[in-house]
Coordinates of C-alpha atoms in Angstrom, one line a residue:
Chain D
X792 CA 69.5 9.7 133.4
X793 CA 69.0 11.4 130.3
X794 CA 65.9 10.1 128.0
X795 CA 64.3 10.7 124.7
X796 CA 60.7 9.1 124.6
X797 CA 58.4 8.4 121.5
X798 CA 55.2 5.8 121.9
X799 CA 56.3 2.8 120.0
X800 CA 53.3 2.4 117.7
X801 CA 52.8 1.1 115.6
X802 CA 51.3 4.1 113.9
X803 CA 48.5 3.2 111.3
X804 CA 47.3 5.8 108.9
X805 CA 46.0 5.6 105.5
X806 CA 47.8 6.6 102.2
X807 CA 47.4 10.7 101.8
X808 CA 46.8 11.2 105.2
X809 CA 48.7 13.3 108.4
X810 CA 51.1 11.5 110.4
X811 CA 51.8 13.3 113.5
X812 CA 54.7 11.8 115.5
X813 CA 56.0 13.0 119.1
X814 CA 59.0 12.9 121.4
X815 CA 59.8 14.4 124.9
X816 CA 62.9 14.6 126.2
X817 CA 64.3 14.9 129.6
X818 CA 67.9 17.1 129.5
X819 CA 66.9 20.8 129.3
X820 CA 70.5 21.6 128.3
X821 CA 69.7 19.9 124.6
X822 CA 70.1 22.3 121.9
X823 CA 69.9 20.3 119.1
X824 CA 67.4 18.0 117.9
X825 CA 66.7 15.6 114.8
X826 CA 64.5 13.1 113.4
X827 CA 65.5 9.9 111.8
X828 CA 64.2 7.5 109.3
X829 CA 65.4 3.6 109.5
X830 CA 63.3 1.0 107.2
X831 CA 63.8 -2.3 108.2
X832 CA 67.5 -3.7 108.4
X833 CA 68.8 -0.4 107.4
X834 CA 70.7 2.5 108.9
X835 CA 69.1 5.7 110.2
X836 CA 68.4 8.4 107.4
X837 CA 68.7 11.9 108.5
X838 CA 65.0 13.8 107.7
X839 CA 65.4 16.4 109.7
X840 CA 67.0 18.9 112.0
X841 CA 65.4 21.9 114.8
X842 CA 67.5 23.9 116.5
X843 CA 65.0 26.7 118.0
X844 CA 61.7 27.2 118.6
X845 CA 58.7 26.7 116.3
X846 CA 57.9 25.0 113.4
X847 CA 60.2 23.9 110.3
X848 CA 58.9 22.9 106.9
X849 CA 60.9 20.8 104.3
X850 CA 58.9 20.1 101.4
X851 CA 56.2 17.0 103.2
X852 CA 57.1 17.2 106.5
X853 CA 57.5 19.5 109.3
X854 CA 59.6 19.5 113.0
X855 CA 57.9 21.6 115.9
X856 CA 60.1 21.8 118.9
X857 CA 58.7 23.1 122.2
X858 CA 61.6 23.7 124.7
X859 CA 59.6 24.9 127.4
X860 CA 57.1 21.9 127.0
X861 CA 60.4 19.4 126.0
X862 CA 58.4 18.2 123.3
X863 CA 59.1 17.5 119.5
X864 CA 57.4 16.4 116.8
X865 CA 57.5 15.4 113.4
X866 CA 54.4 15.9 110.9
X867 CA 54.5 13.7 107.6
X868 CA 51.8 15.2 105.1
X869 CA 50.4 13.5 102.2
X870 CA 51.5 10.2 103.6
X871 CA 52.7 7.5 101.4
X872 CA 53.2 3.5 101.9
X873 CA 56.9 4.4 100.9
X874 CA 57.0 6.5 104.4
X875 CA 56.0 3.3 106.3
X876 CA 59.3 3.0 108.8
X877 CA 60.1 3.8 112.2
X878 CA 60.9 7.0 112.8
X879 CA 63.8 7.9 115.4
X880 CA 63.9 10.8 117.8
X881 CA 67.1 12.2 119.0
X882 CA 68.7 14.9 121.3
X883 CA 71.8 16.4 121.4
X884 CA 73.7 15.9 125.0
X885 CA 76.6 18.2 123.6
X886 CA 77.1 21.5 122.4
X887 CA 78.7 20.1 118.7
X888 CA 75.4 18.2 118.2
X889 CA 77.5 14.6 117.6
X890 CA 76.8 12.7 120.8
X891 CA 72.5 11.9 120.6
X892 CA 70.2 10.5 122.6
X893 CA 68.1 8.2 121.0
X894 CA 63.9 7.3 121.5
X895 CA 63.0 3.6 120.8
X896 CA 61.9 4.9 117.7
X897 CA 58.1 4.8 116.4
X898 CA 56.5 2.6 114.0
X899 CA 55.1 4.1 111.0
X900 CA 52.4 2.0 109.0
X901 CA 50.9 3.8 105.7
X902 CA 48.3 1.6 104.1
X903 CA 47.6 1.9 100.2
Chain H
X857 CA 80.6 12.2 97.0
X858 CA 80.6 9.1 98.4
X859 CA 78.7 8.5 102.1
X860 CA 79.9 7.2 105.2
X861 CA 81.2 3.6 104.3
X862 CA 81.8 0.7 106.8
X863 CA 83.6 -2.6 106.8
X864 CA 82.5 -5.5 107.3
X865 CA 79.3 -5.3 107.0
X866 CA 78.3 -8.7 108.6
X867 CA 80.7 -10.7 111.3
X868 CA 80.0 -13.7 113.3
X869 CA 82.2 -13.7 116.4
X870 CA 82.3 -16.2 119.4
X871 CA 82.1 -15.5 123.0
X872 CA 85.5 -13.7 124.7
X873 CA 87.0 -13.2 120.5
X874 CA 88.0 -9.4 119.9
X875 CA 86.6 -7.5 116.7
X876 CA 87.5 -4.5 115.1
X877 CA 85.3 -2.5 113.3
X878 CA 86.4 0.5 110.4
X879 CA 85.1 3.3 109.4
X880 CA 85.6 5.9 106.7
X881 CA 83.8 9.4 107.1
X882 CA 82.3 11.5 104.4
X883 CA 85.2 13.6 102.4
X884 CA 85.6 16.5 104.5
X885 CA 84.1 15.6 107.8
X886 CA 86.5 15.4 110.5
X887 CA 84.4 13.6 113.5
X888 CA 83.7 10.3 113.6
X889 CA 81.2 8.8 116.0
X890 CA 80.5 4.8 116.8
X891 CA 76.8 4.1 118.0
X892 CA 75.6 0.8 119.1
X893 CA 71.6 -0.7 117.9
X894 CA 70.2 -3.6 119.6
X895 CA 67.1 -5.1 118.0
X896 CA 64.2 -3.0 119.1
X897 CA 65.5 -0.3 120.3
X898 CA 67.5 3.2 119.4
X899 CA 71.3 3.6 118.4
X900 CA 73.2 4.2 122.2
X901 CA 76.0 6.1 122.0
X902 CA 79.7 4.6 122.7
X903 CA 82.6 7.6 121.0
X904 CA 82.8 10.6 119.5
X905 CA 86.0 11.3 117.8
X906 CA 87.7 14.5 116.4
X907 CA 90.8 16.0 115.1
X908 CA 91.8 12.1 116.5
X909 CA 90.6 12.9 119.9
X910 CA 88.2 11.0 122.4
X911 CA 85.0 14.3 122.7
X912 CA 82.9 11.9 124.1
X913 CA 82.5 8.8 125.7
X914 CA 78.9 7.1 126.2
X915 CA 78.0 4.5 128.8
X916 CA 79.9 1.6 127.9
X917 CA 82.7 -0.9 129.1
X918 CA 86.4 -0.4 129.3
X919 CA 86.2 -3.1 126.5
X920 CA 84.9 -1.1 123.7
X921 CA 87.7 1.5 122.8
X922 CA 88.3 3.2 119.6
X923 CA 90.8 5.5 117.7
X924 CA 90.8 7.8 114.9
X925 CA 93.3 8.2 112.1
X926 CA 95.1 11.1 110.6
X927 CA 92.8 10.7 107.4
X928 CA 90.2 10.8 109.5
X929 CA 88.9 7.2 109.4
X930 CA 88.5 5.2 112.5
X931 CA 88.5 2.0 114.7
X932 CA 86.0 0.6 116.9
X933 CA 87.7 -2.3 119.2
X934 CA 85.5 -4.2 121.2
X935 CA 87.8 -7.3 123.3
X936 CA 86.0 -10.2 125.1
X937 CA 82.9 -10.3 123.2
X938 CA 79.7 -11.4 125.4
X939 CA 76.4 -12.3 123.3
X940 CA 74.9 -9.1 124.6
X941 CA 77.6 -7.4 122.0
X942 CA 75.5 -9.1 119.2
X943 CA 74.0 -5.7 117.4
X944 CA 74.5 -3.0 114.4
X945 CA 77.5 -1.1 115.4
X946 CA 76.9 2.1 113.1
X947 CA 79.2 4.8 112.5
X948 CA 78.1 8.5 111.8
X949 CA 80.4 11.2 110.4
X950 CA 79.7 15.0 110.9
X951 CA 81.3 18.6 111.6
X952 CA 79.6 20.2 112.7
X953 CA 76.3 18.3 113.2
X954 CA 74.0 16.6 112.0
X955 CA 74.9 13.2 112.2
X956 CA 75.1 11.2 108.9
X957 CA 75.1 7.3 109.2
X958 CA 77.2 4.6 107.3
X959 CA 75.3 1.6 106.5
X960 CA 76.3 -0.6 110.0
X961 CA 78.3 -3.7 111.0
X962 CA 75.8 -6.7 111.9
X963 CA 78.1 -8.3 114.8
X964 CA 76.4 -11.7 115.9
X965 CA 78.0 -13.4 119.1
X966 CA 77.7 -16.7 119.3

């Protein structure tokens, strides 16, 4: 059985502070993997996308992905109550990237 | 350009009724995939679609199917509903990857 995990939270941190958010997941053969943001009765907006090894930065946030470890995460900096959401996890179970794996997602609370 | 756009965006079915979903994919992206949300927990993949071919088929019943149109739009059947089908059926369109998500269908079974 193929599984993404993320601790369902909620996650509390103050306004201007670092949110740190992590995944595992369990198929080695994932390539691709991707971080989504869903606010409350909404669809899932694409933040970001890590293909390799490392870190990547796009403008407040940054993906690490850990293929040895299976681990992923996604750092907000500079938080803002507007980032308050729940953040989803997802792994790619094909080589195209289209067919994910989801994590339950994790609750993101930024207070003001 | 305009996003990934769905229709309808709220249905209220009853128990063992069919439903069909649509779909309409960003201008130039060729797959379409269908991904089911219950309350509380992650989109599951159902269908991956391209070039109006089944890529991929996730872990549910022979009563979800789905098709994909020479504009590249698509269908999402689903035939004796059961109020475990109640959920936001989202579609994504991509090519390559990464996924980008229409706004959902709200099915309610009642």
């Amino acid at each position: 059985q193929k599984e993404v995990e993320q601790n369902s939270g909620p996650l509390s941190v103050p306004e201007g502070a670092i949110a740190s958010l992590n995944c595992t997941y369990s198929d080695r053969g994932s390539q691709s993997f991707f971080w989504y943001r869903q606010y409350s009765g909404k669809s899932p907006e694409l933040i970001m996308s890590i293909y390799s090894n490392g870190d990547k930065e796009d403008g407040r946030f940054t993906a690490q992905l850990n293929k040895a470890s299976q681990y992923v995460s996604l750092l907000i900096r500079d938080s803002q109550p507007s980032d308050s959401a729940t953040y989803l996890c997802a792994a790619s179970v094909n080589q195209a990237g289209t067919a994910l794996i989801f994590g339950k997602g994790t609750t993101l609370s930024v207070s003001s | 350009d305009a996003g990934v756009t769905q229709s309808p965006t709220h249905l209220i079915k009853t128990r063992g009724q069919h439903v069909t979903l649509r779909c309409s994919p960003i201008s130039g992206h060729k797959s379409v995939s269908w991904y089911q949300q219950v309350l509380g927990q992650g989109p599951q993949f159902i269908f991956q679609y391209y070039e109006k071919e089944e890529r991929g088929r996730g872990n549910f019943p022979d009563r979800f199917s789905a098709r994909q149109f020479p504009n590249y739009s698509s269908e999402l059947n689903v035939n004796a509903l059961l109020l475990g089908d109640s959920a936001l059926y989202l579609c994504a369109s991509s090519w390559p990857s990464p996924l980008h998500f229409g706004n959902g269908t709200r099915l309610t079974v009642t």
